[in-house]
Coordinates of C-alpha atoms in Angstrom, one line a residue:
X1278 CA 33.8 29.5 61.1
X1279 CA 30.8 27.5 62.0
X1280 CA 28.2 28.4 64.2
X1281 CA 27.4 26.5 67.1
X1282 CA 23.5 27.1 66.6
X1283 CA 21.4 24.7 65.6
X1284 CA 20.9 24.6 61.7
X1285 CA 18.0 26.6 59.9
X1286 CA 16.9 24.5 57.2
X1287 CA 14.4 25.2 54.5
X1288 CA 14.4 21.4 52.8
X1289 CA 12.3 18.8 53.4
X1290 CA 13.7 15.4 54.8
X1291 CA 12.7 12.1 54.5
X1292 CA 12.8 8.8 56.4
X1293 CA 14.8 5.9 54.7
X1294 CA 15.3 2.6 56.3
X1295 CA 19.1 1.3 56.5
X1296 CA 18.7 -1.5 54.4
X1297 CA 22.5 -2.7 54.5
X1298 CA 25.4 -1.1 56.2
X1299 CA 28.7 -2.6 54.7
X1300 CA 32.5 -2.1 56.1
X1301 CA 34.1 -1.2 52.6
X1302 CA 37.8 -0.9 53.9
X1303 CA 39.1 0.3 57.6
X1304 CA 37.1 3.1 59.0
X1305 CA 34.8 3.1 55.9
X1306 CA 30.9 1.7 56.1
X1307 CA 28.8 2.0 53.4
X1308 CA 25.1 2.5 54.2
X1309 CA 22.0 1.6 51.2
X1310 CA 19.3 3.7 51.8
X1311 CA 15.9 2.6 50.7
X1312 CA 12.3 4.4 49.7
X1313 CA 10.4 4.3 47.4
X1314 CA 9.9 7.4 44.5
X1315 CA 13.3 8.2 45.3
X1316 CA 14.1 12.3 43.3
X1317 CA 16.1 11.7 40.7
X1318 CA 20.0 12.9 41.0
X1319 CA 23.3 12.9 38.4
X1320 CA 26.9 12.1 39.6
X1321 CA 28.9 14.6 42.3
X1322 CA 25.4 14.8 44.3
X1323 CA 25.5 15.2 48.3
X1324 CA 23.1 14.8 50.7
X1325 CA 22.6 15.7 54.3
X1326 CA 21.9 13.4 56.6
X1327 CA 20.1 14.3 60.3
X1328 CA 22.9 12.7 62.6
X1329 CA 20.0 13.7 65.5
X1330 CA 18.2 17.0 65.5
X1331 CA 20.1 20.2 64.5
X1332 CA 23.0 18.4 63.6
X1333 CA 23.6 17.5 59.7
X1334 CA 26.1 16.2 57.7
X1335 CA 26.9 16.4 54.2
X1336 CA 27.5 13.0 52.2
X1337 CA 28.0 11.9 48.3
X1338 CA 25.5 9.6 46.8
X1339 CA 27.6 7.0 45.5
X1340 CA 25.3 4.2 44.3
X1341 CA 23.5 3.6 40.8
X1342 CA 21.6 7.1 39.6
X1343 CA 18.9 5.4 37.7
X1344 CA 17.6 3.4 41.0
X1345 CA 15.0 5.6 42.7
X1346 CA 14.7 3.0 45.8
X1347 CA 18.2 2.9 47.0
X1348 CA 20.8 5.4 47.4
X1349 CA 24.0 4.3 49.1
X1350 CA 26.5 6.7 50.6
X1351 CA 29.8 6.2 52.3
X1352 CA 31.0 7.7 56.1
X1353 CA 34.9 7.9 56.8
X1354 CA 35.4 7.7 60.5
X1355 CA 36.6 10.9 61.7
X1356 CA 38.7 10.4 64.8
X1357 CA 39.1 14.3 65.5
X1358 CA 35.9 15.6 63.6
X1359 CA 32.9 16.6 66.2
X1360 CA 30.9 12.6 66.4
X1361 CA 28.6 12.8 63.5
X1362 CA 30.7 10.0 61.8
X1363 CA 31.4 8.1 64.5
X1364 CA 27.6 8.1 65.4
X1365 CA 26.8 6.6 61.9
X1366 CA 29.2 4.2 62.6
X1367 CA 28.5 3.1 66.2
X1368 CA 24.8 3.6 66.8
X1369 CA 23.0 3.1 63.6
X1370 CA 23.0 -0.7 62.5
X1371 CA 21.0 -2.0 59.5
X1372 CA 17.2 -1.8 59.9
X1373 CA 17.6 1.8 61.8
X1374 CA 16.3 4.8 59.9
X1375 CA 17.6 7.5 58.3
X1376 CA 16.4 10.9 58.0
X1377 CA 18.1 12.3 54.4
X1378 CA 17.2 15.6 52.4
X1379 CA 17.3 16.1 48.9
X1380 CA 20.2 15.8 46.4
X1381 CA 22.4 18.8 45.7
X1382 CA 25.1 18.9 43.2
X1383 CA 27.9 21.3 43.2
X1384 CA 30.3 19.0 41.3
X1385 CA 28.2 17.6 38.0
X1386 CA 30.0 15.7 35.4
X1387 CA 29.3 17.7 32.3
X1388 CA 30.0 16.7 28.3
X1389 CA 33.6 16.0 27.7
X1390 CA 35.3 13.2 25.6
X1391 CA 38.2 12.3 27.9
X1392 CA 38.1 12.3 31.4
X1393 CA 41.1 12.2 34.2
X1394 CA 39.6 11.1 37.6
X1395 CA 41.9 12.3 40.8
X1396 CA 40.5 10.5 44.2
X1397 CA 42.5 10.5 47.2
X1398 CA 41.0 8.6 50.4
X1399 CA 37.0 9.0 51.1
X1400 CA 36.7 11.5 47.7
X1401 CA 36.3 8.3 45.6
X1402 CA 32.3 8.1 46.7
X1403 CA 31.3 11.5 44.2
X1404 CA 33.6 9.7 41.4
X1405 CA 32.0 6.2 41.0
X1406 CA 28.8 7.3 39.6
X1407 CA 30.7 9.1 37.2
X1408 CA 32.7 6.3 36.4
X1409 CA 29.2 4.3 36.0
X1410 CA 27.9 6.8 33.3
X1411 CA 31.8 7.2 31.7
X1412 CA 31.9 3.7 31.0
X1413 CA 28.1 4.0 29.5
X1414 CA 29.0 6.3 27.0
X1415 CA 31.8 4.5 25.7
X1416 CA 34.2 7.8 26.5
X1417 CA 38.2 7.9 27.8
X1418 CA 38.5 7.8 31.2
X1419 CA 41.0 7.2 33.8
X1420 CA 40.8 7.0 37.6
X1421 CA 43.9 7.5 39.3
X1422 CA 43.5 6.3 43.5
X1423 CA 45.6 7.4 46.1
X1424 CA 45.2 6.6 49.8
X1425 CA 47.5 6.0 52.3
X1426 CA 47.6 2.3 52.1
X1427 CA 45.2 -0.2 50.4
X1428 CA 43.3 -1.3 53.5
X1429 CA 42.0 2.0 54.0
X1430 CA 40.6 2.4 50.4
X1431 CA 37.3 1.6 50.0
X1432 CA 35.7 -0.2 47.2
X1433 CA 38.5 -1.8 45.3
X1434 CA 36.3 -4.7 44.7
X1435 CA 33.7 -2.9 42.5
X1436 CA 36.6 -0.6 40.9
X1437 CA 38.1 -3.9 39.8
X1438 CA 35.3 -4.4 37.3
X1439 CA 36.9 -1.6 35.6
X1440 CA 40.3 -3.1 34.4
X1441 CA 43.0 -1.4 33.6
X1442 CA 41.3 2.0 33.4
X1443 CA 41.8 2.2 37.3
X1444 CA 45.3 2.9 38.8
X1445 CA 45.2 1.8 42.5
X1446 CA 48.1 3.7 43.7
X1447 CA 48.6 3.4 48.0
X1448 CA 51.3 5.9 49.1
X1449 CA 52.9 3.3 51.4
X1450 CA 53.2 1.6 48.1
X1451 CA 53.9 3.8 45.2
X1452 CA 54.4 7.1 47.1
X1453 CA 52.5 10.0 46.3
X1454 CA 50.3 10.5 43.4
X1455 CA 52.3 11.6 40.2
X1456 CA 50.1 14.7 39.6
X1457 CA 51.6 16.6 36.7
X1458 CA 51.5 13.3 34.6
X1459 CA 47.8 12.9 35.5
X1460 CA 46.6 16.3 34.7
X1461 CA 49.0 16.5 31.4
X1462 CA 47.3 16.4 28.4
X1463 CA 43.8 17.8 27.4
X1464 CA 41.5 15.8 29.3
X1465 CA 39.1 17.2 31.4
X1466 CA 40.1 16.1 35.3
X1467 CA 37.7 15.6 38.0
X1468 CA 39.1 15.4 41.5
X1469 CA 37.9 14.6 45.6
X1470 CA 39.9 14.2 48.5
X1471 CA 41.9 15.8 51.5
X1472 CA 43.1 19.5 51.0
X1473 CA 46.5 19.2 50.3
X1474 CA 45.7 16.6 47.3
X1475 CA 43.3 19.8 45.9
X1476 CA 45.3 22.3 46.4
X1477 CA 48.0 20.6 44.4
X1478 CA 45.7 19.9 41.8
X1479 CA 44.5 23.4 41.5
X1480 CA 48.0 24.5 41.1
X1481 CA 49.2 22.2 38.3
X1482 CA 45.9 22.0 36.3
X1483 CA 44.2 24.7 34.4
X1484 CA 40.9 25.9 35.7
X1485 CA 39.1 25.5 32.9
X1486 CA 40.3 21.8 32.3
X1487 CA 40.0 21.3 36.4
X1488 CA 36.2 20.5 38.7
X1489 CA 37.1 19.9 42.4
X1490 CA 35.3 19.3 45.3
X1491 CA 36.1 19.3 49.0
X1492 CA 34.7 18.0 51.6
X1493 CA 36.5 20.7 54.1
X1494 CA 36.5 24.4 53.9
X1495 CA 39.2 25.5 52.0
X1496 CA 42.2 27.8 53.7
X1497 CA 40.9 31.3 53.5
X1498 CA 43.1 34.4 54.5
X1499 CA 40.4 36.5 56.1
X1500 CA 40.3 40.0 56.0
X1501 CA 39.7 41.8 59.4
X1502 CA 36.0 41.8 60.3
X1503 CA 34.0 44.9 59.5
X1504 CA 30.2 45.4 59.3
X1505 CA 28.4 46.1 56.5
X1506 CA 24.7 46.6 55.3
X1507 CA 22.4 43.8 53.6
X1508 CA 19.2 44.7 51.7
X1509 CA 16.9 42.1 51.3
X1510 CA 15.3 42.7 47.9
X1511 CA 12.2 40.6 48.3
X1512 CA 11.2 42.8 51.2
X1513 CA 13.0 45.5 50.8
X1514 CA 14.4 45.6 54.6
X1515 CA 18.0 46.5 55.1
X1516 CA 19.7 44.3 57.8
X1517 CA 23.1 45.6 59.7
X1518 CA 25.6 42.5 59.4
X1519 CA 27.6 43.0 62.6
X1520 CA 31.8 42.2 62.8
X1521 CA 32.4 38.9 62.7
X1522 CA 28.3 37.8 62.6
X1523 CA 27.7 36.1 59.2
X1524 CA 25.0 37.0 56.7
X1525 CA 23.0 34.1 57.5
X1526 CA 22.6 34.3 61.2
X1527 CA 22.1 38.6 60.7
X1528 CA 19.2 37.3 58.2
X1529 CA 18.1 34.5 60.5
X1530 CA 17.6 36.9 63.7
X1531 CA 15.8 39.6 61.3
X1532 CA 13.3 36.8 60.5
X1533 CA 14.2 36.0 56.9
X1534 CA 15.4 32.3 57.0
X1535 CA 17.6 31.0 54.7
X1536 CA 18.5 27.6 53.6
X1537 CA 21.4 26.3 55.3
X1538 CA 23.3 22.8 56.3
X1539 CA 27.0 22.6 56.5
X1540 CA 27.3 26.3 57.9
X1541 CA 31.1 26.3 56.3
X1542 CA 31.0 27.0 52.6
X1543 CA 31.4 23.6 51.7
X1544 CA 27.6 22.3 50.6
X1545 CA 26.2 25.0 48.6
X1546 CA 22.4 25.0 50.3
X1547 CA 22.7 28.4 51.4
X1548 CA 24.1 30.1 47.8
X1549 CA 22.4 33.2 47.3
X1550 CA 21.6 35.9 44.0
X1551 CA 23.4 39.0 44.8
X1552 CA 21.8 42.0 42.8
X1553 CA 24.4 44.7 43.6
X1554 CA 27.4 44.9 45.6
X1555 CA 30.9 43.3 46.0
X1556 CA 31.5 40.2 47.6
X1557 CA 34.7 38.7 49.5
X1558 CA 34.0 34.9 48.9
X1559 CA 35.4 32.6 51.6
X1560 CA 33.2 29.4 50.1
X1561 CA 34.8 26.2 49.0
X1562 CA 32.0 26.0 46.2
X1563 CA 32.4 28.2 43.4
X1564 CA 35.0 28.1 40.8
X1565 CA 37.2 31.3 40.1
X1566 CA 35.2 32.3 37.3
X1567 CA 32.2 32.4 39.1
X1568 CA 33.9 34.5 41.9
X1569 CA 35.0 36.8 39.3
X1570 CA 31.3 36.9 38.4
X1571 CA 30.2 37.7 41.9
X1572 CA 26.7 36.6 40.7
X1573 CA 26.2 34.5 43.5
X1574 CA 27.5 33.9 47.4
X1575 CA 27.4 31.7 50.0
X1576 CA 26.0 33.6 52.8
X1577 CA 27.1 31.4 55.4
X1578 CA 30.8 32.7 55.7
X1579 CA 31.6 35.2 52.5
X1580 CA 31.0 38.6 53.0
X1581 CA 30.8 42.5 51.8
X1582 CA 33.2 44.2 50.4
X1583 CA 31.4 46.5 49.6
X1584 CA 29.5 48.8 52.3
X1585 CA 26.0 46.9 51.2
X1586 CA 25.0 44.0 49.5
X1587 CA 21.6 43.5 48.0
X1588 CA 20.6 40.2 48.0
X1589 CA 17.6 38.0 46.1
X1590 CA 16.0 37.4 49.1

């Protein structure tokens, strides 16, 4: 669960003027970014964005990779989310500013010769940039689209460049995606969108043929809450995680900060080395592999199960 703290964060943020803000389909607005020196980031990169102080949100770069004076991202308007997007969409017009941190990327395109592309809804913004360098490299590729109808799916204009590569497929149109005929076959599937769409992907597509990545925490059956001991290498100090206090905020209070953002498992800022001791992951970042690994964590929901965790920190 999230904390209702304010967010501790580690990163350095930087002011970028709203040069364009762009209504890309209903409840979508594109906003272009612009600096100068830009750092350099690959396709499935996020950044947070300071909606006012404290309060961050998490968004895909979704422009061109190699500009380093503009980076464009996208905000859905979430009627039921907690005003962050409605914020963006209300109360910051072009010529505002911007204060944006650096580019993370839990969801990189890696090396493959054929690529399925899954997007349902607002998770087309990590895939364009993918489809950008795709088309570069003269690979296979596919982008199959899903939303509920076409006037809420943002960009079709620029996807139409593509041809017949991209399947615009509205559910009030064509019904629901046809999944297990999209992930047949041996190419390597990239998917972003709501939950359910995941989930379903994750169930009919072999996890080493399948990267996902979600914008929402993913369902979790939590364990009852128990306490446990964290030993901060570094230091050497052992912190007491209380019941149902996360291993961020019981670091935070002893005074070891840690980099954090989303506070849900969802961004990765806060992933963390453990040197010893078993984890019960409740992120929405790692694959199953690396669970299995229990190399790293996300310390701002997984926990111990284990009596103590040592930490890298």
């Amino acid at each position: 669960m999230a904390s209702a703290r304010p967010v501790v964060t580690l990163e350095v943020m930087r002011t970028l003027h709203v040069e364009s803000k762009t209504t890309e389909a209903d409840g979508v607005v594109s906003f272009v970014l612009s600096g100068s020196d830009l750092p350099r980031w690959e396709p499935g990169a996020h950044v947070d964005v300071e909606i006012r102080p404290g309060l961050l949100r998490q968004y895909s770069l979704c422009g061109d990779p190699a500009d380093r004076t503009r980076w464009r991202i996208a905000v859905l308007r979430e009627e039921a989310g907690r005003g962050g997007s409605a914020h963006l969409h209300d109360a910051v017009p072009q010529g505002a500013t911007l204060r944006v941190g650096d580019p993370r990327n839990n969801f990189p395109l890696v090396p493959a010769p054929r690529y399925r592309f899954v997007a349902g809804g607002i998770g087309i913004t990590p895939l364009l940039p993918m489809l950008r360098v795709a088309e570069a490299t003269g690979v296979e590729w596919e982008l199959y689209y899903g939303g509920r109808r076409r006037s809420r799916m943002a960009f079709l204009d620029e996807l139409a460049a593509y041809g017949s590569r991209v399947r615009i497929l509205p559910e009030d149109e064509h019904g629901l995606l046809p999944l297990a005929e999209i992930v047949s076959g041996d190419a390597l599937v990239y998917c972003c969108g709501p939950g359910p769409l995941l989930d379903a992907v994750e169930r009919l597509c072999p996890a080493d043929r399948l990267r996902v990545e979600r914008f929402q925490p993913r369902e979790v059956a939590e364990t009852p809450a128990r306490g446990f001991e964290v030993v901060a290498s570094a230091s050497g100090r052992t912190v007491r995680v209380a019941p149902g206090q996360s291993v961020l905020d019981a670091l935070g209070r002893a005074g070891l900060a840690m980099p954090s953002s989303c506070r849900e498992g969802t961004c990765g800022s806060c992933e963390t080395t453990v040197l010893d001791g078993e984890v019960e992951h409740r992120d929405s970042v790692l694959s199953e592999q690396e669970r299995a690994a229990g190399k790293t964590m996300m310390v701002c929901v997984s926990r111990a199960v284990s009596d103590r965790l040592v930490l890298d920190v």
